[in-house]
Short mmCIF file of C-alpha atoms and ligand atoms in Angstrom, two decimals:
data_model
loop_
_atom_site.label_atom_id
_atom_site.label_comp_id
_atom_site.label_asym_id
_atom_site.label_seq_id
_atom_site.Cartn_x
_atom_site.Cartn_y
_atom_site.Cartn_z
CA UNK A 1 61.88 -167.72 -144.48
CA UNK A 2 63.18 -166.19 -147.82
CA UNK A 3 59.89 -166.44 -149.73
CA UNK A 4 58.67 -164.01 -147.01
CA UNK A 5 60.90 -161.78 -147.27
CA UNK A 6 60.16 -158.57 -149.33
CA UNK A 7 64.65 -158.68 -150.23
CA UNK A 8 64.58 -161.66 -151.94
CA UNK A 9 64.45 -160.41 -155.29
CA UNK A 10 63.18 -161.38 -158.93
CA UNK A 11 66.45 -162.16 -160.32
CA UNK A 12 67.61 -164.48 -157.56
CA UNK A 13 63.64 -166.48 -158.33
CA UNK A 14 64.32 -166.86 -161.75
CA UNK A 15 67.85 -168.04 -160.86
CA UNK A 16 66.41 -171.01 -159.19
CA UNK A 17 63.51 -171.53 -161.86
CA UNK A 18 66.72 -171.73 -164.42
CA UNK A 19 68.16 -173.83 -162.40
CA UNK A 20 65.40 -176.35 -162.82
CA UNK A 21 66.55 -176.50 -166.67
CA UNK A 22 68.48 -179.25 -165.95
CA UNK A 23 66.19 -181.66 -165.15
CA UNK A 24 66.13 -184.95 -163.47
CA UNK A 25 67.37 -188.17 -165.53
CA UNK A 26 65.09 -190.61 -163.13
CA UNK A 27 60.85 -189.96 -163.32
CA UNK A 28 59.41 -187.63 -161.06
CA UNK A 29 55.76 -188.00 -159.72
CA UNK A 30 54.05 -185.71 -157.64
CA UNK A 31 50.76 -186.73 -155.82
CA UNK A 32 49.19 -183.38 -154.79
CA UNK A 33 47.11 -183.85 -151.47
CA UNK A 34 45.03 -180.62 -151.72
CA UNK A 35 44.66 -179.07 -148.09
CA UNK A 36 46.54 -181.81 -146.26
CA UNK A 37 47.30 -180.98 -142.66
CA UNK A 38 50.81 -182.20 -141.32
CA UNK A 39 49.04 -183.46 -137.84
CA UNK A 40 46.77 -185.94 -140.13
CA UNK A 41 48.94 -188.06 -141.88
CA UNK A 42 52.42 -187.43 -140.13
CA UNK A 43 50.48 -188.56 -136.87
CA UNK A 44 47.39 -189.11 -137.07
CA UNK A 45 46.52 -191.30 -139.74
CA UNK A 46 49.87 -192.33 -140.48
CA UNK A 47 49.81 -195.93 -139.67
CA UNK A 48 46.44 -196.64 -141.96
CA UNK A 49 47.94 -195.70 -144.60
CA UNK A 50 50.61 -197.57 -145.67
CA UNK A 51 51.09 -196.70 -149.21
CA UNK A 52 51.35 -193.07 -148.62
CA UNK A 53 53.51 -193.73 -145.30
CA UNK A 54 55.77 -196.05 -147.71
CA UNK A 55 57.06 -192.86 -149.59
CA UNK A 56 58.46 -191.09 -146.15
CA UNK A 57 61.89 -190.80 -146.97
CA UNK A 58 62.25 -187.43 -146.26
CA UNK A 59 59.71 -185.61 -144.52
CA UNK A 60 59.34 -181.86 -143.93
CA UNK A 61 56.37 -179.29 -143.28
CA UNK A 62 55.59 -177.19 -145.97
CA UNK A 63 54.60 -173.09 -145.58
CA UNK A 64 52.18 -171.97 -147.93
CA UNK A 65 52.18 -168.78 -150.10
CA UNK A 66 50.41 -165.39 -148.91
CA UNK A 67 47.49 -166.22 -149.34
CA UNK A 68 47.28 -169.78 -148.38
CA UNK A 69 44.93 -170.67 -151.22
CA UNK A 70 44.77 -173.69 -153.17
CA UNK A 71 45.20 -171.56 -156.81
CA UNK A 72 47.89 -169.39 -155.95
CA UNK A 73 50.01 -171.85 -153.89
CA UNK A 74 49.94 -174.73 -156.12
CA UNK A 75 51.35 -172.41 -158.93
CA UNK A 76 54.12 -170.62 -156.73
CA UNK A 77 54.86 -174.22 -155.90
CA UNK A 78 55.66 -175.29 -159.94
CA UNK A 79 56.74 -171.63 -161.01
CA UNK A 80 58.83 -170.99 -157.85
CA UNK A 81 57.27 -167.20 -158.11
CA UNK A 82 55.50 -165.32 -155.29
CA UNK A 83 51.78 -165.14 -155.76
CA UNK A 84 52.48 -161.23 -156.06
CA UNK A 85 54.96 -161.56 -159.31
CA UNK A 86 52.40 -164.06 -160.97
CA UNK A 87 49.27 -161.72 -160.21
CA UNK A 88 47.38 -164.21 -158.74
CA UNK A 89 45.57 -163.39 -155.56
CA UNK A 90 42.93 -166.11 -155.06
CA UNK A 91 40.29 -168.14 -156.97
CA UNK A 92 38.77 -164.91 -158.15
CA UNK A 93 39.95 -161.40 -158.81
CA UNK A 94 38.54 -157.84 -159.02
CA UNK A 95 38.25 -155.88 -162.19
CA UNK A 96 40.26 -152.70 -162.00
CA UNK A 97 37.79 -149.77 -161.73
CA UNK A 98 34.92 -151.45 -161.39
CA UNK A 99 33.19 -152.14 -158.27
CA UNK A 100 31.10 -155.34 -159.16
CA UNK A 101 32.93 -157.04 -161.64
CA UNK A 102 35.21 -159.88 -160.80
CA UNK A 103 36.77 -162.67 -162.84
CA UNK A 104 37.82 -166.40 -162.15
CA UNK A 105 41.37 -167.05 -162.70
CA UNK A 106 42.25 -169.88 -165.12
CA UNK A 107 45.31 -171.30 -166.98
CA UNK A 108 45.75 -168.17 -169.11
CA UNK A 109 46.61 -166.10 -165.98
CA UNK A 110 49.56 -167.99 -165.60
CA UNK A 111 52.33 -166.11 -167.20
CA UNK A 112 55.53 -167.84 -165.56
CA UNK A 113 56.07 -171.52 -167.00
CA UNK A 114 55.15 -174.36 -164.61
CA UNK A 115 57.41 -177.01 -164.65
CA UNK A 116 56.12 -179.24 -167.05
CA UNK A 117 56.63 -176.18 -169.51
CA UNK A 118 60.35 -176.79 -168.41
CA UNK A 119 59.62 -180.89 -169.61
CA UNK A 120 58.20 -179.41 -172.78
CA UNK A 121 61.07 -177.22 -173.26
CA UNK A 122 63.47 -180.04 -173.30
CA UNK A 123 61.43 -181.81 -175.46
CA UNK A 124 60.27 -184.35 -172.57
CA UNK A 125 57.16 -185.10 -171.39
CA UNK A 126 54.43 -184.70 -168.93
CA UNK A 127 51.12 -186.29 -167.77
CA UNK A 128 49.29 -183.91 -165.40
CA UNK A 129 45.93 -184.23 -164.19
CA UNK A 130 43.57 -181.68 -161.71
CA UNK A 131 46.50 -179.28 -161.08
CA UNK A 132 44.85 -175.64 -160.78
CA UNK A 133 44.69 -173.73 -162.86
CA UNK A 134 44.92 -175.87 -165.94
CA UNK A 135 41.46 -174.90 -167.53
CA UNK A 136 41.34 -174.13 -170.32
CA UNK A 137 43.94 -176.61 -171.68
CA UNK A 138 46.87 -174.96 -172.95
CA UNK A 139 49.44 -176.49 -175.46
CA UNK A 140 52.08 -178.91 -173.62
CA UNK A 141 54.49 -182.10 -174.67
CA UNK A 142 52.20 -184.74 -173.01
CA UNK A 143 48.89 -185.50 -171.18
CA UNK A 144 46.98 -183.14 -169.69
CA UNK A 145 43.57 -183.61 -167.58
CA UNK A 146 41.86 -179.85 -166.47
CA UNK A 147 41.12 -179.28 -162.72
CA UNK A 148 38.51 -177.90 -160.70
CA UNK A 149 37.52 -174.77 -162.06
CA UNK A 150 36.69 -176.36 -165.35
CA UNK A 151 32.99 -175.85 -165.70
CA UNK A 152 31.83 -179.01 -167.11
CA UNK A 153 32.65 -182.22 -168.75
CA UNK A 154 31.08 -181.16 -171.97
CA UNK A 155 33.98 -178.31 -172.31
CA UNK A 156 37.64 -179.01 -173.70
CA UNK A 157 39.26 -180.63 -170.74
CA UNK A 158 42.11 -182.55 -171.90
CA UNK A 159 45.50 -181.77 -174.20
CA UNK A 160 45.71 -183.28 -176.63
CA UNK A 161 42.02 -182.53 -177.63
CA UNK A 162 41.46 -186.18 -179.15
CA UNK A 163 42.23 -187.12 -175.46
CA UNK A 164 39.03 -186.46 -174.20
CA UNK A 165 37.24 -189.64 -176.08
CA UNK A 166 39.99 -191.97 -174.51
CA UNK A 167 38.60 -190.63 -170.98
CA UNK A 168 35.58 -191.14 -171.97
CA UNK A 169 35.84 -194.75 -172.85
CA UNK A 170 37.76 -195.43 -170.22
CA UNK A 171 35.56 -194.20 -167.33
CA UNK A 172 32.34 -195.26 -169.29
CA UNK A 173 30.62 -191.88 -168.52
CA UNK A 174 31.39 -187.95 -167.89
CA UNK A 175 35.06 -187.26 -166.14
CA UNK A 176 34.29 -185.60 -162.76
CA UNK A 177 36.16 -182.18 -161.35
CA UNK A 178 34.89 -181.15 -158.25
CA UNK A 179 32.22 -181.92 -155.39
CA UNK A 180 29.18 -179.61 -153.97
CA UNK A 181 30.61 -179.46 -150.68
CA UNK A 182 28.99 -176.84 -149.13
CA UNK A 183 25.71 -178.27 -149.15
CA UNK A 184 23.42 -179.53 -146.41
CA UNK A 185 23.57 -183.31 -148.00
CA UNK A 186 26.36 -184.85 -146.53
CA UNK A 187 25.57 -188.18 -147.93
CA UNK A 188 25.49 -186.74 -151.51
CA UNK A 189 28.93 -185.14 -150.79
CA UNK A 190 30.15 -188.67 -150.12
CA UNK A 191 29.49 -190.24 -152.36
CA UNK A 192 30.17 -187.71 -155.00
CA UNK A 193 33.67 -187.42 -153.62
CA UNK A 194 34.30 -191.42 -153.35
CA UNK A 195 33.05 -190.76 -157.78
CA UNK A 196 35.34 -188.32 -158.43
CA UNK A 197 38.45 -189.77 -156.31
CA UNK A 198 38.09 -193.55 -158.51
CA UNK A 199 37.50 -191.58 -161.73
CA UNK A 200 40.52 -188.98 -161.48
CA UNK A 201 42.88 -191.70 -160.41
CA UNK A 202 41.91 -194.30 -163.02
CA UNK A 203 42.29 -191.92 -165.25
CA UNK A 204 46.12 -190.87 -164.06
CA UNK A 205 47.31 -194.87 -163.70
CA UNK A 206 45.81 -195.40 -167.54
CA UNK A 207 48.12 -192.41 -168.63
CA UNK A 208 50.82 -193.60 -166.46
CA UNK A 209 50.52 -197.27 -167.90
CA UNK A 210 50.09 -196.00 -171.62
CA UNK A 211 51.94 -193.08 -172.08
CA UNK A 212 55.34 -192.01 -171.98
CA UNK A 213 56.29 -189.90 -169.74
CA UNK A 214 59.24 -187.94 -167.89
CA UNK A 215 56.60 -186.22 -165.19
CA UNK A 216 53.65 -186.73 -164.25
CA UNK A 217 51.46 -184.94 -161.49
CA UNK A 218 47.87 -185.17 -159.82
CA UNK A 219 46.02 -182.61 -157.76
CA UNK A 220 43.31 -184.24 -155.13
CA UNK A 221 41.10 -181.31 -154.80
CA UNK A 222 38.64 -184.45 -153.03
CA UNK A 223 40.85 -184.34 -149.96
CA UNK A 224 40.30 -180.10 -149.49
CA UNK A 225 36.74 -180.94 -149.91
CA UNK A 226 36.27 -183.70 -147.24
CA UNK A 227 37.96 -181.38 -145.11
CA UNK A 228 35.47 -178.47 -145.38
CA UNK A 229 32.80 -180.64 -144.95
CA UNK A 230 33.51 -183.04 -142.59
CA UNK A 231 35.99 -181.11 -140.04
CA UNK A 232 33.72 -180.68 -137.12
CA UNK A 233 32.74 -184.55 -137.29
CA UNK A 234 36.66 -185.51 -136.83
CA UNK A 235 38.44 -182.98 -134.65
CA UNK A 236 37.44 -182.98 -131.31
CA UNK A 237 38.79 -179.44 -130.87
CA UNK A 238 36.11 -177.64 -132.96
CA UNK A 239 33.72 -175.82 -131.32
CA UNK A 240 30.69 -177.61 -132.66
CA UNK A 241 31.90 -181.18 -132.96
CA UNK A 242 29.15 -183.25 -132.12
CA UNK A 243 30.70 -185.75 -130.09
CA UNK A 244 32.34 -189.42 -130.24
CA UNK A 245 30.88 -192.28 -132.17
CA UNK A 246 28.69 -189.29 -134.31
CA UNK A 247 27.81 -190.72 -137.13
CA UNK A 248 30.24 -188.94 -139.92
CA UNK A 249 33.60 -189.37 -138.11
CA UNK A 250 35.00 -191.67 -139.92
CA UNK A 251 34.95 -189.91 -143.09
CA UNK A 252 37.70 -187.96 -143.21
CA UNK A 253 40.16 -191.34 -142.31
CA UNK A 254 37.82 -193.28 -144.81
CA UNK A 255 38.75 -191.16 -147.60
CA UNK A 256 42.48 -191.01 -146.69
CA UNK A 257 41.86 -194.90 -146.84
CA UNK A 258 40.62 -194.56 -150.06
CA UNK A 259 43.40 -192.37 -151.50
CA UNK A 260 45.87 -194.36 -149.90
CA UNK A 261 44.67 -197.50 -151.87
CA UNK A 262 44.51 -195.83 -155.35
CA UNK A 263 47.93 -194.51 -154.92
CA UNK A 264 48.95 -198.12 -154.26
CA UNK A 265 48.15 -198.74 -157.28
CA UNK A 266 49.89 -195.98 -158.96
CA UNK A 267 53.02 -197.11 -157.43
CA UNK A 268 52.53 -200.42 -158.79
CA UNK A 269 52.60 -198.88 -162.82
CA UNK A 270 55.45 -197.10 -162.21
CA UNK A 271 59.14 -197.84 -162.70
CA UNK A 272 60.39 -198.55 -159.10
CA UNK A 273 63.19 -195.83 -159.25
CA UNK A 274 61.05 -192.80 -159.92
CA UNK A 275 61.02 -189.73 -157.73
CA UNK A 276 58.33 -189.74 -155.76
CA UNK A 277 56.98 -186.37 -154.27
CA UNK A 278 53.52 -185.93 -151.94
CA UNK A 279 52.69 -182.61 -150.91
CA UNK A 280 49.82 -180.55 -150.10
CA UNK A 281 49.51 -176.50 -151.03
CA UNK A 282 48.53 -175.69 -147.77
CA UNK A 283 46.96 -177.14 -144.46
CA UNK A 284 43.47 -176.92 -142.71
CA UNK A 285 42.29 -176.29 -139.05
CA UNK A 286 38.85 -175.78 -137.21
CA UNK A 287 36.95 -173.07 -138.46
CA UNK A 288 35.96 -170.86 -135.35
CA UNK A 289 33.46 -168.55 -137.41
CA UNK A 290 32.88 -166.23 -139.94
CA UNK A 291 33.48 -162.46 -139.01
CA UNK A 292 30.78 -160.52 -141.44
CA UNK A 293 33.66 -157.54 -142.75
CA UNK A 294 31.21 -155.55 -144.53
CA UNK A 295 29.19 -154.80 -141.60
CA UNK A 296 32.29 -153.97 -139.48
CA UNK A 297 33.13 -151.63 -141.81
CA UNK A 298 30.24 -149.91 -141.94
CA UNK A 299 30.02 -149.79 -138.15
CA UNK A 300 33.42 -147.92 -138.12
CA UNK A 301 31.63 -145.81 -140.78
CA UNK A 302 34.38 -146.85 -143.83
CA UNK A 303 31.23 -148.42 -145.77
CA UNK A 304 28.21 -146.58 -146.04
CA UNK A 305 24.51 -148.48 -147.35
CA UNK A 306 22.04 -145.97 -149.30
CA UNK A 307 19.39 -148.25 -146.99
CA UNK A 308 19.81 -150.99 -144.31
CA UNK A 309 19.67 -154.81 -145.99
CA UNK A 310 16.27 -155.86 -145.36
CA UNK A 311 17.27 -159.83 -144.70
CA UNK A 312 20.63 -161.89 -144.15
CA UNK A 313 23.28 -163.27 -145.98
CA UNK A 314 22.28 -160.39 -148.92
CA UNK A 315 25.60 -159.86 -151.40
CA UNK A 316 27.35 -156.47 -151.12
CA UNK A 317 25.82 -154.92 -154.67
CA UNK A 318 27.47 -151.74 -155.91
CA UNK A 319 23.85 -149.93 -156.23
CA UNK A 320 23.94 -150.41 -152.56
CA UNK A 321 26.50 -148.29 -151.70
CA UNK A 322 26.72 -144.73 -151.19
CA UNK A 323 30.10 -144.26 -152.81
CA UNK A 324 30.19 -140.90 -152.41
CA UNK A 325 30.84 -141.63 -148.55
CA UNK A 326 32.31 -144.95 -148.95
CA UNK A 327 36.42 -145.63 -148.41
CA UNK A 328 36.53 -149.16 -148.24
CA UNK A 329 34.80 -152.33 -148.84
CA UNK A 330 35.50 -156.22 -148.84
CA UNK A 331 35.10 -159.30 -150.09
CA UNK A 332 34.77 -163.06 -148.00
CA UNK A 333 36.69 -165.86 -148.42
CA UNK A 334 39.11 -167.48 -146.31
CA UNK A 335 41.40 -164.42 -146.19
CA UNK A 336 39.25 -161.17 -146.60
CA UNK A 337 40.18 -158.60 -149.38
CA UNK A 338 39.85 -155.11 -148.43
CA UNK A 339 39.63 -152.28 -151.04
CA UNK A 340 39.79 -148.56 -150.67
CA UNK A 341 37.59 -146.09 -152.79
CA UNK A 342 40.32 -144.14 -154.47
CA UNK A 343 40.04 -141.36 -156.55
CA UNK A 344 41.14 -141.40 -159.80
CA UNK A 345 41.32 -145.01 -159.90
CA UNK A 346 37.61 -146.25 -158.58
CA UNK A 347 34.51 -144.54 -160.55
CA UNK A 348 33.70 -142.58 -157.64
CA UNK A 349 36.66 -142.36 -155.61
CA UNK A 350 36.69 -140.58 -152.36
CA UNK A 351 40.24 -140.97 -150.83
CA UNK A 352 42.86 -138.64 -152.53
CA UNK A 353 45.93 -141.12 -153.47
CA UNK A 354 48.46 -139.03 -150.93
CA UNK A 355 45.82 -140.18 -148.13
CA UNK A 356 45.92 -143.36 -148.94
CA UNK A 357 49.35 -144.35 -146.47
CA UNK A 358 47.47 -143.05 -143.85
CA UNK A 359 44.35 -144.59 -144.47
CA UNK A 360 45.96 -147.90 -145.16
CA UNK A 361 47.46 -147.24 -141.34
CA UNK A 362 44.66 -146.64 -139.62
CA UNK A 363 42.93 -149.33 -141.17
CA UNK A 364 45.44 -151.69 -140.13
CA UNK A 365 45.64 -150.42 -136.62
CA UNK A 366 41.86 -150.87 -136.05
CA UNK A 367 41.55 -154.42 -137.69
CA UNK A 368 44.27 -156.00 -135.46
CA UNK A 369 42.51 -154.28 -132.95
CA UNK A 370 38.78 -156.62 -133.72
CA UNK A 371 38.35 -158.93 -130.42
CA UNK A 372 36.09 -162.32 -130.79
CA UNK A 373 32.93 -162.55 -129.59
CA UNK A 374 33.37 -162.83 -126.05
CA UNK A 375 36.17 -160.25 -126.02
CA UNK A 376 39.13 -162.47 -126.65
CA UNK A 377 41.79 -161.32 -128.21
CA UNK A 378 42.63 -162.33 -131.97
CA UNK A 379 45.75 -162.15 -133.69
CA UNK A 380 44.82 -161.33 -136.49
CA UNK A 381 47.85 -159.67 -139.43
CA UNK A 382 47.26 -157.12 -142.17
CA UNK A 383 49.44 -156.94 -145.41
CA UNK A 384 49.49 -154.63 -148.15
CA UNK A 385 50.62 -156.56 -151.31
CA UNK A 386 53.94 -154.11 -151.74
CA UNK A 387 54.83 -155.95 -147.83
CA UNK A 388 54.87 -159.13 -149.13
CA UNK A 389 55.87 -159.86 -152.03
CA UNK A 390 58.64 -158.43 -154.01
CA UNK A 391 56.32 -157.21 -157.38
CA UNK A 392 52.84 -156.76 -157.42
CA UNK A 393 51.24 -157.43 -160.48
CA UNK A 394 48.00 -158.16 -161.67
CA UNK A 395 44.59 -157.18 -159.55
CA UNK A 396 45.58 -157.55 -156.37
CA UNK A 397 43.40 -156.24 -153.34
CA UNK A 398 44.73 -153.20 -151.06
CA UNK A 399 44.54 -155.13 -148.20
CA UNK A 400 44.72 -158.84 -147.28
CA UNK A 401 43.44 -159.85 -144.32
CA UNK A 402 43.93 -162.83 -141.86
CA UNK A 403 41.43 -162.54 -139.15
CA UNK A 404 42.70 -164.11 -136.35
CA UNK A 405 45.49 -165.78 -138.20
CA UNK A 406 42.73 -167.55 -140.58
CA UNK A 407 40.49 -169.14 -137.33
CA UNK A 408 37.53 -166.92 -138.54
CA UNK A 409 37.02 -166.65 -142.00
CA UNK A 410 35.40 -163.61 -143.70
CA UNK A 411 32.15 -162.92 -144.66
CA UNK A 412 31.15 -160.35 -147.43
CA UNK A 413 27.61 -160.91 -146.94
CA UNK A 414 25.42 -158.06 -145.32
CA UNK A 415 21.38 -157.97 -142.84
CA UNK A 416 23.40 -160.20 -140.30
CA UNK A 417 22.21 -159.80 -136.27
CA UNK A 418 26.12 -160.51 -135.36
CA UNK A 419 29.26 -159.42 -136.62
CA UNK A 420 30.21 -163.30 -135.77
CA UNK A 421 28.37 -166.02 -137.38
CA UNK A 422 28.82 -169.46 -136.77
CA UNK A 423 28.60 -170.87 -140.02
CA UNK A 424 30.14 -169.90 -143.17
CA UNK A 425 27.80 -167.47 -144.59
CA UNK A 426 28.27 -169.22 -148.35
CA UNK A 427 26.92 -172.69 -146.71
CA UNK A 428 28.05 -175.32 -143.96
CA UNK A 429 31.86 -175.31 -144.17
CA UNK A 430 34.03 -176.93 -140.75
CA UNK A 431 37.36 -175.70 -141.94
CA UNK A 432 39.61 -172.92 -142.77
CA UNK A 433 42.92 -173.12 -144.05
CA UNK A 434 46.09 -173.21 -142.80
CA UNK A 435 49.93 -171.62 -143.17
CA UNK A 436 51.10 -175.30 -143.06
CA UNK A 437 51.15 -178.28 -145.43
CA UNK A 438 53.12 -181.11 -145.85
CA UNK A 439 55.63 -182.24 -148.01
CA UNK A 440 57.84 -185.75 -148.27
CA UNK A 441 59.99 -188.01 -150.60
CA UNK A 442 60.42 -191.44 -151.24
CA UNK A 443 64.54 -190.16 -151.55
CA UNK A 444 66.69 -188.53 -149.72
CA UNK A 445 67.29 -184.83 -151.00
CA UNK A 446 69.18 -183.79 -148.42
CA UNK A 447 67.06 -180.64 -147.92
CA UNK A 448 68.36 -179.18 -144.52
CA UNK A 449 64.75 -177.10 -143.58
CA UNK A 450 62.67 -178.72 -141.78
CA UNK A 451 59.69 -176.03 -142.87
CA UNK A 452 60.52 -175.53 -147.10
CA UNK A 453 58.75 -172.65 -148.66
CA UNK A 454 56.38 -174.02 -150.99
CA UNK A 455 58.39 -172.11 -153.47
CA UNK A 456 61.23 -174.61 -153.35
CA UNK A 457 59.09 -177.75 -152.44
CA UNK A 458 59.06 -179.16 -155.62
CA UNK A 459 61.84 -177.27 -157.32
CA UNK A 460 64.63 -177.84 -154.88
CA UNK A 461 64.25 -181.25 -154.50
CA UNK A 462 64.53 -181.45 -157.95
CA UNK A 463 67.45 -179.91 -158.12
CA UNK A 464 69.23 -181.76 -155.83
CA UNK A 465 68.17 -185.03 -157.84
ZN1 ZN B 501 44.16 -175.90 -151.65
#
């Protein structure tokens, strides 16, 4: 409740990051399920996977940062800061003043020190592999492996530098980071997922086994990308699931499977008193469709085209738009970033700053007005950045968006027939993401919530070692 609300100042978050300065005696190991769902392995899968079931001291649910988005959340989760007071909005950002430029975030964007900066700090020290953002490696006391935005394994992935041909030798090949996952091949996707799994975790036991270490983490982007892909195969609830018996529903529990088995053997390296955390930065659910913003915005006449898109699934360009006449325009994703057209700040600006409360209002009021397709109500909520988090820096959008509470994602693209498409316009993708995660220990913290803010997942349990 606290990290949502707008009172709960700066002073009192670096309070509990200071806090944090006296750090556990005992190990601490976090296993980082990207995208987990409670329902799947509280319930669902629980009983196939005994290694991860093992650790279920403690259990709680876990609420996810505004946005729910794998970059921002995992860091608000090791800095214990709001996604607003670290400037980090998503996977990519806008450039200020410029209507087509936009910029991936990566480990320099973090300003606020993670908690292995804490280790460092003390002089202890950390193995960390996949956590996001860690590209481009930064200086740290310890072991560090990049995550998923790193663009290749021919880049600097690893700190120390000299790390990399230890990898190397150890996996016999090129380290893997991520999976294609929205592609048509869904045999391709399995098999580059089942890769990348067996390399990332060899790769964490062989630091665990060789290294010394004080606290060590893993991020599983693998599990966030069966997910997308393979949704609609495994929940009976989605609209297009294509029945029992179909032929991929078994992957998502087959993959569990196969995480649950390497983390058995990361629990056999490790000294049997460590702290043992698993949590996920957020959860996922069905995706009911994409809702194509651009296009409803220029239907309410907020966006206006110099000429109609001549095909589908064409990107917003700024030589498209008549700017002149245009006071807002978005971007996809699984929330959807609005931004206004205002003068003085955007090249051609059209709103005068005093309008823009007003604007911002009646924005608001006709976006949580948007019905589904058939005319169902949605419930969908509107934030400006100020409303949610207690500094804004950084490049943050005017608006965020969660249409229908994150059932339909958002769709920048334009030349659609429907304001409602099916399908994620940026290829096949089954699900969205969700306010809740998971997180457990393999001890008793004694944490009295039975929802934690991802804020203190991590960092209050810690303190109460
Ligand atoms: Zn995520």
């Amino acid at each position: 409740m606290l990290y949502n609300s707008p009172r709960y100042g700066r002073f009192e978050w670096w309070l509990k990051l200071h806090a944090l300065e006296k750090l556990p005696d005992d190990k601490v190991l976090v296993l980082g399920l990207d995208s987990t769902p409670p329902s799947i392995i509280y319930n669902e899968l629980k009983d196939e996977l005994p290694n991860l079931s093992m650790l279920m001291e403690e259990t709680h649910t876990l609420r996810s940062s505004h946005p729910p988005i794998t970059i921002p959340a995992w860091t608000v989760m090791l800095t214990g800061k709001t996604p607003g007071e670290l400037g980090m909005y998503g996977f990519r950002h806008r450039k200020p003043g410029d209507y087509g430029s936009m910029y991936i975030v990566n480990s320099r964007d973090v300003k606020a020190p993670r908690i292995w900066d804490l280790y460092t700090k003390a002089g202890r020290s950390s193995i960390i592999v996949g956590v996001p953002p860690t590209y481009p490696p930064r200086p740290m006391k310890g072991y560090l492996i990049t995550d998923f935005i790193t663009p290749g394994p021919d880049k600097a992935y690893t700190w120390p530098p000299t790390l990399k041909r230890e990898v190397e030798a150890l996996i016999g090949g090129q380290y893997q980071f991520d999976v294609p996952f929205r592609v048509a091949d869904k045999d391709a996707i399995i098999k580059g997922l089942w890769d990348m799994t067996k390399k990332q975790f060899k790769v964490f036991k062989h630091l665990l086994k060789t290294k010394r270490w004080d606290f060590a983490m893993i991020v599983q982007i693998g599990v966030d990308r069966v997910q997308h892909a393979f949704w609609k195969f495994y929940d009976p609830t989605h609209p297009r699931y294509p029945g029992e018996g179909n032929k991929y529903e078994d992957v998502i529990p087959n993959y569990y499977k196969l995480v649950d088995e390497l983390v058995g053997e990361i629990l056999e390296v490790i000294p049997k008193d460590t702290k043992v955390i698993v949590a996920s930065d957020h959860g996922a659910k069905a995706m009911k469709g994409a809702f194509v913003m651009n296009q409803w915005l220029i239907e309410e006449g907020y966006l206006v085209l110099k000429k109609k898109p001549e095909k589908p699934g064409i990107d917003l360009h700024p030589e498209m738009v008549d700017w002149e006449k245009t006071k807002a325009w978005a971007w996809g994703g699984y929330y959807a970033r609005v931004f206004l057209n205002i003068k003085g700040r955007e090249p051609h600006g059209v709103i005068d700053p005093e309008e823009v409360p007003g604007f911002i209002e009646e924005l608001k009021k006709k976006l949580m007005q948007v019905k589904g397709p058939n005319g169902e109500s949605w419930n969908t909520k509107v934030y400006t950045p100020q409303e949610l988090y207690p500094d804004v820096k950084g490049h943050p959008p005017d608006l965020i968006v969660y249409l229908d509470d994150l059932n339909w994602r958002s769709a920048g693209t334009l030349g659609w027939q429907s304001m409602y498409l099916e399908e994620n316009d940026r290829g096949p993708d089954d699900a969205v993401h969700d306010w809740i995660g998971i997180v457990y220990y393999n001890w008793k913290p004694g944490i009295k919530d039975e929802t934690i803010d991802i804020n203190n997942a991590i960092i209050e349990a810690l303190r109460k070692t």
